[in-house]
Structures are given as structure tokens and as C-alpha cells.
């Protein structure tokens, strides 16, 4: 099983540990065997251990260590934000965040909606069973 | 000469080293203007005659001394304030009661009373919780708010909720256990009317928000997978 996501300049990664947990960053250079220079539109360019990064499928076209403006332009051109939010991984994260931020009232409304939906499904199933029998 | 310094009056003789002033006695005499004061008074330093002593009333020695030396306790001027209300609790907040017969019930907060307890109502028609006092410590404040601008709760204070003083008369032991159980005073009509008037305005506000009525009617409970420290209320 070959590797599909490589560490390369322009690889978009998700930070999975530390202060910037959960943010998308772009690898702009490799420092040594363990560390990469990493940059994002709203953070100061800094080094990060590869162990703190989870590589994604998204890659953008940049030269080694671009200026911030160039980085932002490249990210716009590759449409990183939309690609991420439409990917299944990105969608899962958004749902997790939404679930964690639910109010007590929201949780109640969710419970009521789930019960209603389950009731409708069961009714339909009963109808189908009846017509099949 | 180091002159006497009045309070809030700086010395005219700057200090060189501790105990040694810059100016000599004769220089200081001149600086302080004692020569001018003397000249004003005709060559002599002004002298004020001592005031006549006001004779104090003669204090007789007291006839009684207590046998033991009892220490008088220190005077305490502390005035207790009502408990600090959590910032998340404002009038109209939905609270979850955590203890007592109404545990798990979601109720509407009205105001904080003088004693520090929170005045709360179900509303009674929705979940059976009457106008009641509850301690802030036994309550979770949710971020759901109800509009209580139409509700007047000025007349409710701690005196409204005190129990009536029960007159005790236990004489015969035989009848003791049977008779006492029967007595349960009915709720006065006045309190029922108060409840209705407070709830009327509240219920119209609640019915304006979809599903809020059912929410208040339901009890809160922890289900599987709910971690209280991670829940947002």
C-alpha cells in the first residue's frame, strides 16, 4: 500500500496538537527530518514537528517560503477553504464543533426532531411491510 | 538650629546629612522671620497668657467593682450583603434545579431576593413549580432567556415565603399520632392569585418561542455519553 499524501511544499495539513489545534496550515519548507516550517493566513510563520500535523489531500502551488500575500493568493486560487469544507473529513469536523456548542435548549429541540423523524420512518416502514405482506 | 516642623509644613533648613542642616542657628533665625515677629510686637517675642482652666466635675470613685475582670467583646459593624449573583443569571434566564423535590425541572428566574435566594417560577401551569425560592448553589444557569419585561414581581420578598408559626398543643399521648397527621393548612387563595398573575404574562411570552413550552415541561437528566464538564448549557 503506497503512500498517497506526501510532505511537500504546498501540502495543507491540520494541526492536531498544541496552541493552534484544529487549524489548517500549509507546509512552506522542511527544516529537518522532524520539523517543517508552516504558515497560514492568520498566523505567524513558525516551525512545527511533523507529529503535530495531520496531512490532508489538499495541495497548493507555491514556491519555497512564499511571502504572506503570495501564500494567500495561492490559497484563494486553489480554493482550499471550500475544498476542505466539502471534504468528508472537513464536514465531520464541522459537525463535531456544532454538536459541542449546542445549548441545553438546542439539545432538547434536537431530541424532539430525532423522535419525530424516527416516527415518520417507522410509519413508512409499517406501510411498506403491510403492502408487501 | 533645626526648627520645629508643623505637620504638612516643609522645613526651611534642608538636610545635608542626617542631623545636620544647611543653615546655622543665626541664619535660620533670620530665615524664619523671628526678627519681623519681634518687630511687630515691639521688640519682644509675643507671649500669650495661658487660658483659664475649665474646672472638671469631680469624679467620685465608683461604689461597685465587678468580682471578675470580664473582657468586653469587640464591636462588630459588619453588614451582610446578598450573595453575589452569577453573571450568567439575569431576569428571564431558564435555570435547571439540581436538588429538592423539583430536581431536574427547568424554571424561569425572576429576581434575587434580599436574603440572596433566587425567586423562581415554573410557570406552575407548565411544570408544576410554584413561585419559590431557590439557592443559587443548587442551580445550573442555561443560556436560554425568556422575556420577563411584562412580569411584575416587586411585591415578593422573603417575608412572603416564611412559614406560618404553628401553635403546638400536644397533651394526650394516645391521640397524638392520629390527630397531628390530619392537619395540613390549605394554600391561601391570595397566593394562588399571585401565582396566576405572574404566570399569565410569562406564559404568553413563552408560547411566542417555538418548543419552549415543551422544553420547560420536560425534566433535565444526564444521558449516556453526556459529560457535564464538556456540555454547554
mmCIF file of N, CA and C in Angstrom, chain B residues 80-216:
data_model
loop_
_atom_site.group_PDB
_atom_site.id
_atom_site.type_symbol
_atom_site.label_atom_id
_atom_site.label_comp_id
_atom_site.label_asym_id
_atom_site.label_seq_id
_atom_site.Cartn_x
_atom_site.Cartn_y
_atom_site.Cartn_z
ATOM 1 N N UNK B 80 -24.104 42.158 56.438
ATOM 2 C CA UNK B 80 -24.036 41.157 55.368
ATOM 3 C C UNK B 80 -24.750 41.636 54.099
ATOM 4 N N UNK B 81 -24.136 41.338 52.931
ATOM 5 C CA UNK B 81 -24.729 41.716 51.648
ATOM 6 C C UNK B 81 -25.399 40.492 51.046
ATOM 7 N N UNK B 82 -26.375 40.685 50.143
ATOM 8 C CA UNK B 82 -26.935 39.499 49.477
ATOM 9 C C UNK B 82 -25.869 38.830 48.615
ATOM 10 N N UNK B 83 -25.971 37.509 48.493
ATOM 11 C CA UNK B 83 -24.971 36.720 47.761
ATOM 12 C C UNK B 83 -24.730 37.295 46.374
ATOM 13 N N UNK B 84 -23.472 37.253 45.937
ATOM 14 C CA UNK B 84 -23.139 37.754 44.602
ATOM 15 C C UNK B 84 -23.818 36.872 43.564
ATOM 16 N N UNK B 85 -24.583 37.498 42.684
ATOM 17 C CA UNK B 85 -25.317 36.743 41.672
ATOM 18 C C UNK B 85 -24.387 36.436 40.510
ATOM 19 N N UNK B 86 -24.396 35.165 40.063
ATOM 20 C CA UNK B 86 -23.541 34.795 38.939
ATOM 21 C C UNK B 86 -23.902 35.620 37.720
ATOM 22 N N UNK B 87 -22.911 35.987 36.917
ATOM 23 C CA UNK B 87 -23.160 36.832 35.753
ATOM 24 C C UNK B 87 -24.081 36.157 34.749
ATOM 25 N N UNK B 88 -24.100 34.803 34.745
ATOM 26 C CA UNK B 88 -24.934 34.111 33.763
ATOM 27 C C UNK B 88 -26.418 34.133 34.142
ATOM 28 N N UNK B 89 -26.741 34.575 35.386
ATOM 29 C CA UNK B 89 -28.148 34.555 35.818
ATOM 30 C C UNK B 89 -28.704 35.973 35.746
ATOM 31 N N UNK B 90 -29.606 36.210 34.780
ATOM 32 C CA UNK B 90 -30.274 37.510 34.647
ATOM 33 C C UNK B 90 -31.774 37.243 34.630
ATOM 34 N N UNK B 91 -32.614 38.268 34.918
ATOM 35 C CA UNK B 91 -34.058 38.006 34.933
ATOM 36 C C UNK B 91 -34.520 37.418 33.609
ATOM 37 N N UNK B 92 -35.215 36.285 33.669
ATOM 38 C CA UNK B 92 -35.681 35.622 32.459
ATOM 39 C C UNK B 92 -34.859 34.414 32.069
ATOM 40 N N UNK B 93 -33.747 34.185 32.797
ATOM 41 C CA UNK B 93 -32.921 33.019 32.459
ATOM 42 C C UNK B 93 -33.642 31.737 32.836
ATOM 43 N N UNK B 94 -33.498 30.707 31.996
ATOM 44 C CA UNK B 94 -34.034 29.394 32.353
ATOM 45 C C UNK B 94 -32.984 28.693 33.203
ATOM 46 N N UNK B 95 -33.389 28.238 34.414
ATOM 47 C CA UNK B 95 -32.457 27.573 35.316
ATOM 48 C C UNK B 95 -32.839 26.107 35.440
ATOM 49 N N UNK B 96 -31.862 25.250 35.705
ATOM 50 C CA UNK B 96 -32.137 23.842 35.974
ATOM 51 C C UNK B 96 -31.915 23.635 37.468
ATOM 52 N N UNK B 97 -32.966 23.201 38.171
ATOM 53 C CA UNK B 97 -32.855 22.984 39.616
ATOM 54 C C UNK B 97 -32.239 21.617 39.852
ATOM 55 N N UNK B 98 -31.260 21.537 40.741
ATOM 56 C CA UNK B 98 -30.493 20.308 40.889
ATOM 57 C C UNK B 98 -30.844 19.497 42.117
ATOM 58 N N UNK B 99 -31.587 20.065 43.074
ATOM 59 C CA UNK B 99 -31.852 19.339 44.304
ATOM 60 C C UNK B 99 -33.240 19.661 44.803
ATOM 61 N N UNK B 100 -33.744 18.803 45.663
ATOM 62 C CA UNK B 100 -35.067 19.038 46.208
ATOM 63 C C UNK B 100 -36.112 18.268 45.410
ATOM 64 N N UNK B 101 -37.390 18.492 45.730
ATOM 65 C CA UNK B 101 -38.430 17.727 45.055
ATOM 66 C C UNK B 101 -38.580 18.120 43.600
ATOM 67 N N UNK B 102 -38.032 19.264 43.208
ATOM 68 C CA UNK B 102 -38.154 19.709 41.819
ATOM 69 C C UNK B 102 -36.857 19.506 41.044
ATOM 70 N N UNK B 103 -36.043 18.533 41.455
ATOM 71 C CA UNK B 103 -34.749 18.401 40.795
ATOM 72 C C UNK B 103 -34.923 17.998 39.335
ATOM 73 N N UNK B 104 -34.150 18.645 38.477
ATOM 74 C CA UNK B 104 -34.239 18.395 37.056
ATOM 75 C C UNK B 104 -35.203 19.308 36.341
ATOM 76 N N UNK B 105 -36.027 20.055 37.116
ATOM 77 C CA UNK B 105 -37.022 20.906 36.461
ATOM 78 C C UNK B 105 -36.347 22.148 35.912
ATOM 79 N N UNK B 106 -36.859 22.575 34.736
ATOM 80 C CA UNK B 106 -36.337 23.804 34.147
ATOM 81 C C UNK B 106 -37.323 24.911 34.483
ATOM 82 N N UNK B 107 -36.826 25.962 35.150
ATOM 83 C CA UNK B 107 -37.707 27.028 35.643
ATOM 84 C C UNK B 107 -37.186 28.378 35.187
ATOM 85 N N UNK B 108 -38.044 29.399 35.329
ATOM 86 C CA UNK B 108 -37.692 30.741 34.895
ATOM 87 C C UNK B 108 -37.291 31.567 36.111
ATOM 88 N N UNK B 109 -36.161 32.256 36.016
ATOM 89 C CA UNK B 109 -35.662 33.088 37.109
ATOM 90 C C UNK B 109 -36.327 34.457 37.040
ATOM 91 N N UNK B 110 -36.808 34.967 38.194
ATOM 92 C CA UNK B 110 -37.463 36.281 38.204
ATOM 93 C C UNK B 110 -36.569 37.355 38.806
ATOM 94 N N UNK B 111 -36.148 37.156 40.063
ATOM 95 C CA UNK B 111 -35.258 38.162 40.647
ATOM 96 C C UNK B 111 -34.555 37.568 41.859
ATOM 97 N N UNK B 112 -33.537 38.290 42.346
ATOM 98 C CA UNK B 112 -32.842 37.846 43.536
ATOM 99 C C UNK B 112 -33.426 38.583 44.727
ATOM 100 N N UNK B 113 -33.767 37.848 45.800
ATOM 101 C CA UNK B 113 -34.360 38.453 46.980
ATOM 102 C C UNK B 113 -33.282 39.000 47.907
ATOM 103 N N UNK B 114 -33.722 39.719 48.936
ATOM 104 C CA UNK B 114 -32.789 40.348 49.862
ATOM 105 C C UNK B 114 -31.883 39.333 50.552
ATOM 106 N N UNK B 115 -32.422 38.137 50.826
ATOM 107 C CA UNK B 115 -31.627 37.138 51.532
ATOM 108 C C UNK B 115 -30.576 36.509 50.630
ATOM 109 N N UNK B 116 -30.627 36.792 49.318
ATOM 110 C CA UNK B 116 -29.669 36.184 48.405
ATOM 111 C C UNK B 116 -30.252 35.033 47.617
ATOM 112 N N UNK B 117 -31.416 34.516 48.066
ATOM 113 C CA UNK B 117 -32.037 33.405 47.349
ATOM 114 C C UNK B 117 -32.673 33.917 46.058
ATOM 115 N N UNK B 118 -32.850 33.004 45.109
ATOM 116 C CA UNK B 118 -33.415 33.397 43.821
ATOM 117 C C UNK B 118 -34.907 33.120 43.816
ATOM 118 N N UNK B 119 -35.700 34.115 43.340
ATOM 119 C CA UNK B 119 -37.144 33.907 43.188
ATOM 120 C C UNK B 119 -37.371 33.293 41.823
ATOM 121 N N UNK B 120 -38.120 32.206 41.807
ATOM 122 C CA UNK B 120 -38.215 31.387 40.602
ATOM 123 C C UNK B 120 -39.664 30.937 40.443
ATOM 124 N N UNK B 121 -40.123 30.781 39.196
ATOM 125 C CA UNK B 121 -41.449 30.208 38.977
ATOM 126 C C UNK B 121 -41.397 29.283 37.777
ATOM 127 N N UNK B 122 -42.275 28.226 37.789
ATOM 128 C CA UNK B 122 -42.262 27.139 36.803
ATOM 129 C C UNK B 122 -42.251 27.588 35.369
ATOM 130 N N UNK B 123 -43.278 28.235 34.882
ATOM 131 C CA UNK B 123 -44.559 28.615 35.466
ATOM 132 C C UNK B 123 -45.355 27.395 35.930
ATOM 133 N N UNK B 124 -46.210 27.599 36.911
ATOM 134 C CA UNK B 124 -46.895 26.486 37.581
ATOM 135 C C UNK B 124 -47.689 25.637 36.604
ATOM 136 N N UNK B 125 -48.348 26.321 35.627
ATOM 137 C CA UNK B 125 -49.191 25.576 34.686
ATOM 138 C C UNK B 125 -48.357 24.649 33.806
ATOM 139 N N UNK B 126 -47.117 25.035 33.551
ATOM 140 C CA UNK B 126 -46.295 24.268 32.611
ATOM 141 C C UNK B 126 -45.611 23.105 33.296
ATOM 142 N N UNK B 127 -44.968 23.351 34.444
ATOM 143 C CA UNK B 127 -44.241 22.226 35.037
ATOM 144 C C UNK B 127 -44.488 22.012 36.520
ATOM 145 N N UNK B 128 -45.476 22.709 37.099
ATOM 146 C CA UNK B 128 -45.815 22.416 38.487
ATOM 147 C C UNK B 128 -44.910 23.039 39.523
ATOM 148 N N UNK B 129 -43.985 23.880 39.130
ATOM 149 C CA UNK B 129 -43.138 24.564 40.105
ATOM 150 C C UNK B 129 -43.793 25.907 40.416
ATOM 151 N N UNK B 130 -44.166 26.167 41.707
ATOM 152 C CA UNK B 130 -44.820 27.433 42.030
ATOM 153 C C UNK B 130 -43.788 28.533 42.204
ATOM 154 N N UNK B 131 -44.274 29.731 42.602
ATOM 155 C CA UNK B 131 -43.357 30.796 42.993
ATOM 156 C C UNK B 131 -42.559 30.275 44.176
ATOM 157 N N UNK B 132 -41.264 30.257 44.032
ATOM 158 C CA UNK B 132 -40.477 29.549 45.037
ATOM 159 C C UNK B 132 -39.126 30.210 45.161
ATOM 160 N N UNK B 133 -38.503 30.008 46.341
ATOM 161 C CA UNK B 133 -37.137 30.499 46.493
ATOM 162 C C UNK B 133 -36.187 29.328 46.289
ATOM 163 N N UNK B 134 -35.049 29.601 45.684
ATOM 164 C CA UNK B 134 -34.092 28.524 45.460
ATOM 165 C C UNK B 134 -32.689 29.108 45.629
ATOM 166 N N UNK B 135 -31.777 28.275 46.129
ATOM 167 C CA UNK B 135 -30.429 28.780 46.365
ATOM 168 C C UNK B 135 -29.616 28.702 45.080
ATOM 169 N N UNK B 136 -28.830 29.723 44.852
ATOM 170 C CA UNK B 136 -28.028 29.801 43.635
ATOM 171 C C UNK B 136 -27.098 28.598 43.461
ATOM 172 N N UNK B 137 -26.654 28.023 44.588
ATOM 173 C CA UNK B 137 -25.689 26.938 44.509
ATOM 174 C C UNK B 137 -26.291 25.665 43.943
ATOM 175 N N UNK B 138 -27.618 25.530 44.014
ATOM 176 C CA UNK B 138 -28.265 24.297 43.561
ATOM 177 C C UNK B 138 -28.909 24.475 42.204
ATOM 178 N N UNK B 139 -28.301 25.279 41.361
ATOM 179 C CA UNK B 139 -28.937 25.667 40.112
ATOM 180 C C UNK B 139 -27.891 25.727 39.010
ATOM 181 N N UNK B 140 -28.266 25.237 37.810
ATOM 182 C CA UNK B 140 -27.415 25.452 36.645
ATOM 183 C C UNK B 140 -28.109 26.511 35.803
ATOM 184 N N UNK B 141 -27.391 27.541 35.406
ATOM 185 C CA UNK B 141 -27.980 28.579 34.552
ATOM 186 C C UNK B 141 -27.762 28.194 33.102
ATOM 187 N N UNK B 142 -28.847 28.100 32.319
ATOM 188 C CA UNK B 142 -28.670 27.852 30.894
ATOM 189 C C UNK B 142 -28.556 29.200 30.192
ATOM 190 N N UNK B 143 -28.227 29.159 28.909
ATOM 191 C CA UNK B 143 -28.121 30.427 28.198
ATOM 192 C C UNK B 143 -29.430 30.802 27.528
ATOM 193 N N UNK B 144 -30.502 30.048 27.800
ATOM 194 C CA UNK B 144 -31.810 30.374 27.221
ATOM 195 C C UNK B 144 -32.477 31.438 28.072
ATOM 196 N N UNK B 145 -32.990 32.494 27.415
ATOM 197 C CA UNK B 145 -33.643 33.570 28.173
ATOM 198 C C UNK B 145 -35.094 33.727 27.712
ATOM 199 N N UNK B 146 -35.961 34.048 28.679
ATOM 200 C CA UNK B 146 -37.370 34.327 28.382
ATOM 201 C C UNK B 146 -37.609 35.814 28.625
ATOM 202 N N UNK B 147 -38.498 36.415 27.875
ATOM 203 C CA UNK B 147 -38.768 37.830 28.052
ATOM 204 C C UNK B 147 -39.658 38.041 29.274
ATOM 205 N N UNK B 148 -39.108 38.652 30.337
ATOM 206 C CA UNK B 148 -39.911 38.873 31.554
ATOM 207 C C UNK B 148 -40.220 40.333 31.789
ATOM 208 N N UNK B 149 -40.154 41.160 30.751
ATOM 209 C CA UNK B 149 -40.400 42.586 30.959
ATOM 210 C C UNK B 149 -41.845 42.837 31.369
ATOM 211 N N UNK B 150 -42.761 41.921 30.991
ATOM 212 C CA UNK B 150 -44.176 42.138 31.297
ATOM 213 C C UNK B 150 -44.558 41.612 32.674
ATOM 214 N N UNK B 151 -43.597 41.059 33.415
ATOM 215 C CA UNK B 151 -43.921 40.442 34.705
ATOM 216 C C UNK B 151 -43.549 41.392 35.830
ATOM 217 N N UNK B 152 -44.491 41.616 36.801
ATOM 218 C CA UNK B 152 -44.166 42.439 37.970
ATOM 219 C C UNK B 152 -43.986 41.514 39.159
ATOM 220 N N UNK B 153 -42.774 41.501 39.715
ATOM 221 C CA UNK B 153 -42.560 40.662 40.892
ATOM 222 C C UNK B 153 -42.073 41.514 42.056
ATOM 223 N N UNK B 154 -42.473 42.803 42.094
ATOM 224 C CA UNK B 154 -41.968 43.688 43.144
ATOM 225 C C UNK B 154 -42.489 43.298 44.508
ATOM 226 N N UNK B 155 -43.738 42.746 44.544
ATOM 227 C CA UNK B 155 -44.341 42.544 45.854
ATOM 228 C C UNK B 155 -43.779 41.333 46.574
ATOM 229 N N UNK B 156 -42.959 40.517 45.900
ATOM 230 C CA UNK B 156 -42.482 39.289 46.540
ATOM 231 C C UNK B 156 -41.158 39.557 47.227
ATOM 232 N N UNK B 157 -41.093 39.196 48.514
ATOM 233 C CA UNK B 157 -39.842 39.316 49.246
ATOM 234 C C UNK B 157 -39.752 38.121 50.188
ATOM 235 N N UNK B 158 -38.748 38.082 51.038
ATOM 236 C CA UNK B 158 -38.544 36.914 51.890
ATOM 237 C C UNK B 158 -39.677 36.715 52.873
ATOM 238 N N UNK B 159 -40.302 37.814 53.312
ATOM 239 C CA UNK B 159 -41.390 37.684 54.305
ATOM 240 C C UNK B 159 -42.571 36.922 53.719
ATOM 241 N N UNK B 160 -42.776 37.071 52.398
ATOM 242 C CA UNK B 160 -43.888 36.389 51.718
ATOM 243 C C UNK B 160 -43.766 34.881 51.852
ATOM 244 N N UNK B 161 -42.508 34.385 51.955
ATOM 245 C CA UNK B 161 -42.295 32.946 51.927
ATOM 246 C C UNK B 161 -42.081 32.321 53.285
ATOM 247 N N UNK B 162 -42.138 33.121 54.371
ATOM 248 C CA UNK B 162 -41.883 32.493 55.677
ATOM 249 C C UNK B 162 -43.049 31.591 56.045
ATOM 250 N N UNK B 163 -42.721 30.504 56.773
ATOM 251 C CA UNK B 163 -43.763 29.560 57.201
ATOM 252 C C UNK B 163 -44.574 30.218 58.312
ATOM 253 N N UNK B 164 -45.874 29.892 58.379
ATOM 254 C CA UNK B 164 -46.704 30.397 59.474
ATOM 255 C C UNK B 164 -46.274 29.716 60.751
ATOM 256 N N UNK B 165 -46.252 30.494 61.873
ATOM 257 C CA UNK B 165 -45.865 29.919 63.168
ATOM 258 C C UNK B 165 -46.959 28.958 63.620
ATOM 259 N N UNK B 166 -46.582 27.672 63.825
ATOM 260 C CA UNK B 166 -47.585 26.655 64.176
ATOM 261 C C UNK B 166 -47.744 26.615 65.680
ATOM 262 N N UNK B 167 -49.000 26.699 66.142
ATOM 263 C CA UNK B 167 -49.250 26.619 67.585
ATOM 264 C C UNK B 167 -49.247 25.160 67.989
ATOM 265 N N UNK B 168 -48.393 24.824 68.958
ATOM 266 C CA UNK B 168 -48.279 23.411 69.332
ATOM 267 C C UNK B 168 -49.143 23.128 70.543
ATOM 268 N N UNK B 169 -49.927 22.067 70.475
ATOM 269 C CA UNK B 169 -50.625 21.629 71.676
ATOM 270 C C UNK B 169 -50.631 20.114 71.690
ATOM 271 N N UNK B 170 -49.626 19.546 72.323
ATOM 272 C CA UNK B 170 -49.633 18.085 72.448
ATOM 273 C C UNK B 170 -49.863 17.728 73.902
ATOM 274 N N UNK B 171 -51.014 17.161 74.144
ATOM 275 C CA UNK B 171 -51.356 16.799 75.522
ATOM 276 C C UNK B 171 -51.418 15.290 75.671
ATOM 277 N N UNK B 172 -52.455 14.699 75.089
ATOM 278 C CA UNK B 172 -52.665 13.257 75.310
ATOM 279 C C UNK B 172 -51.805 12.452 74.347
ATOM 280 N N UNK B 173 -51.155 11.416 74.851
ATOM 281 C CA UNK B 173 -50.257 10.611 74.012
ATOM 282 C C UNK B 173 -51.010 9.721 73.047
ATOM 283 N N UNK B 174 -52.171 9.248 73.453
ATOM 284 C CA UNK B 174 -52.950 8.307 72.624
ATOM 285 C C UNK B 174 -53.370 8.940 71.313
ATOM 286 N N UNK B 175 -53.916 10.157 71.430
ATOM 287 C CA UNK B 175 -54.430 10.813 70.226
ATOM 288 C C UNK B 175 -53.321 11.520 69.453
ATOM 289 N N UNK B 176 -52.143 11.523 70.021
ATOM 290 C CA UNK B 176 -51.039 12.319 69.467
ATOM 291 C C UNK B 176 -50.801 11.995 67.988
ATOM 292 N N UNK B 177 -50.574 10.688 67.714
ATOM 293 C CA UNK B 177 -50.126 10.341 66.365
ATOM 294 C C UNK B 177 -51.229 10.446 65.327
ATOM 295 N N UNK B 178 -52.456 10.231 65.742
ATOM 296 C CA UNK B 178 -53.534 10.239 64.753
ATOM 297 C C UNK B 178 -53.926 11.656 64.384
ATOM 298 N N UNK B 179 -54.104 12.494 65.414
ATOM 299 C CA UNK B 179 -54.664 13.823 65.155
ATOM 300 C C UNK B 179 -53.680 14.703 64.364
ATOM 301 N N UNK B 180 -52.394 14.634 64.679
ATOM 302 C CA UNK B 180 -51.420 15.549 64.070
ATOM 303 C C UNK B 180 -51.339 15.350 62.553
ATOM 304 N N UNK B 181 -51.514 14.119 62.106
ATOM 305 C CA UNK B 181 -51.343 13.867 60.671
ATOM 306 C C UNK B 181 -52.412 14.561 59.846
ATOM 307 N N UNK B 182 -53.575 14.794 60.405
ATOM 308 C CA UNK B 182 -54.685 15.331 59.616
ATOM 309 C C UNK B 182 -54.468 16.795 59.267
ATOM 310 N N UNK B 183 -53.790 17.533 60.159
ATOM 311 C CA UNK B 183 -53.724 18.972 59.940
ATOM 312 C C UNK B 183 -52.762 19.335 58.835
ATOM 313 N N UNK B 184 -53.307 19.905 57.754
ATOM 314 C CA UNK B 184 -52.459 20.446 56.696
ATOM 315 C C UNK B 184 -53.163 21.687 56.180
ATOM 316 N N UNK B 185 -52.627 22.858 56.468
ATOM 317 C CA UNK B 185 -53.344 24.074 56.090
ATOM 318 C C UNK B 185 -53.377 24.211 54.575
ATOM 319 N N UNK B 186 -54.526 24.577 54.038
ATOM 320 C CA UNK B 186 -54.686 24.755 52.604
ATOM 321 C C UNK B 186 -53.981 26.034 52.174
ATOM 322 N N UNK B 187 -53.560 26.079 50.914
ATOM 323 C CA UNK B 187 -52.857 27.247 50.397
ATOM 324 C C UNK B 187 -53.842 28.412 50.310
ATOM 325 N N UNK B 188 -53.526 29.572 50.879
ATOM 326 C CA UNK B 188 -54.472 30.692 50.823
ATOM 327 C C UNK B 188 -54.711 31.136 49.384
ATOM 328 N N UNK B 189 -55.950 31.561 49.128
ATOM 329 C CA UNK B 189 -56.361 31.949 47.775
ATOM 330 C C UNK B 189 -55.479 33.072 47.236
ATOM 331 N N UNK B 190 -55.000 33.928 48.148
ATOM 332 C CA UNK B 190 -54.196 35.068 47.721
ATOM 333 C C UNK B 190 -52.940 34.599 46.989
ATOM 334 N N UNK B 191 -52.329 33.519 47.527
ATOM 335 C CA UNK B 191 -51.098 33.028 46.895
ATOM 336 C C UNK B 191 -51.401 32.431 45.527
ATOM 337 N N UNK B 192 -52.567 31.783 45.428
ATOM 338 C CA UNK B 192 -52.927 31.193 44.130
ATOM 339 C C UNK B 192 -53.122 32.294 43.099
ATOM 340 N N UNK B 193 -53.753 33.414 43.540
ATOM 341 C CA UNK B 193 -53.961 34.513 42.595
ATOM 342 C C UNK B 193 -52.635 35.140 42.185
ATOM 343 N N UNK B 194 -51.710 35.278 43.144
ATOM 344 C CA UNK B 194 -50.386 35.818 42.813
ATOM 345 C C UNK B 194 -49.716 34.967 41.755
ATOM 346 N N UNK B 195 -49.805 33.641 41.971
ATOM 347 C CA UNK B 195 -49.182 32.715 41.013
ATOM 348 C C UNK B 195 -49.774 32.938 39.629
ATOM 349 N N UNK B 196 -51.113 33.041 39.584
ATOM 350 C CA UNK B 196 -51.775 33.171 38.273
ATOM 351 C C UNK B 196 -51.356 34.458 37.584
ATOM 352 N N UNK B 197 -51.302 35.562 38.362
ATOM 353 C CA UNK B 197 -50.995 36.849 37.728
ATOM 354 C C UNK B 197 -49.570 36.864 37.196
ATOM 355 N N UNK B 198 -48.623 36.265 37.944
ATOM 356 C CA UNK B 198 -47.237 36.252 37.471
ATOM 357 C C UNK B 198 -47.118 35.367 36.244
ATOM 358 N N UNK B 199 -47.805 34.226 36.285
ATOM 359 C CA UNK B 199 -47.651 33.269 35.188
ATOM 360 C C UNK B 199 -48.336 33.708 33.907
ATOM 361 N N UNK B 200 -49.405 34.512 34.035
ATOM 362 C CA UNK B 200 -50.158 34.875 32.826
ATOM 363 C C UNK B 200 -49.249 35.560 31.811
ATOM 364 N N UNK B 201 -48.524 36.593 32.282
ATOM 365 C CA UNK B 201 -47.650 37.318 31.368
ATOM 366 C C UNK B 201 -46.518 36.430 30.869
ATOM 367 N N UNK B 202 -46.008 35.579 31.778
ATOM 368 C CA UNK B 202 -44.883 34.718 31.402
ATOM 369 C C UNK B 202 -45.273 33.737 30.312
ATOM 370 N N UNK B 203 -46.461 33.133 30.474
ATOM 371 C CA UNK B 203 -46.849 32.062 29.545
ATOM 372 C C UNK B 203 -47.031 32.614 28.144
ATOM 373 N N UNK B 204 -47.576 33.844 28.022
ATOM 374 C CA UNK B 204 -47.710 34.414 26.667
ATOM 375 C C UNK B 204 -46.328 34.616 26.057
ATOM 376 N N UNK B 205 -45.366 35.039 26.861
ATOM 377 C CA UNK B 205 -44.013 35.219 26.330
ATOM 378 C C UNK B 205 -43.404 33.875 25.920
ATOM 379 N N UNK B 206 -43.682 32.831 26.731
ATOM 380 C CA UNK B 206 -43.102 31.517 26.439
ATOM 381 C C UNK B 206 -43.711 30.923 25.181
ATOM 382 N N UNK B 207 -45.026 31.096 25.020
ATOM 383 C CA UNK B 207 -45.669 30.485 23.846
ATOM 384 C C UNK B 207 -45.228 31.167 22.571
ATOM 385 N N UNK B 208 -44.631 32.359 22.679
ATOM 386 C CA UNK B 208 -44.106 33.025 21.498
ATOM 387 C C UNK B 208 -42.908 32.310 20.909
ATOM 388 N N UNK B 209 -42.172 31.584 21.727
ATOM 389 C CA UNK B 209 -40.975 30.885 21.238
ATOM 390 C C UNK B 209 -41.351 29.432 20.944
ATOM 391 N N UNK B 210 -41.043 28.932 19.737
ATOM 392 C CA UNK B 210 -41.435 27.559 19.424
ATOM 393 C C UNK B 210 -40.696 26.554 20.293
ATOM 394 N N UNK B 211 -41.427 25.550 20.757
ATOM 395 C CA UNK B 211 -40.901 24.413 21.528
ATOM 396 C C UNK B 211 -40.426 24.785 22.920
ATOM 397 N N UNK B 212 -40.503 26.054 23.331
ATOM 398 C CA UNK B 212 -40.018 26.424 24.653
ATOM 399 C C UNK B 212 -40.919 25.853 25.744
ATOM 400 N N UNK B 213 -42.222 25.795 25.445
ATOM 401 C CA UNK B 213 -43.161 25.285 26.463
ATOM 402 C C UNK B 213 -42.865 23.813 26.768
ATOM 403 N N UNK B 214 -42.656 23.026 25.711
ATOM 404 C CA UNK B 214 -42.356 21.609 25.929
ATOM 405 C C UNK B 214 -41.020 21.453 26.634
ATOM 406 N N UNK B 215 -40.076 22.343 26.325
ATOM 407 C CA UNK B 215 -38.753 22.324 26.950
ATOM 408 C C UNK B 215 -38.867 22.538 28.450
ATOM 409 N N UNK B 216 -39.701 23.530 28.848
ATOM 410 C CA UNK B 216 -39.849 23.810 30.278
ATOM 411 C C UNK B 216 -40.627 22.705 30.974
#
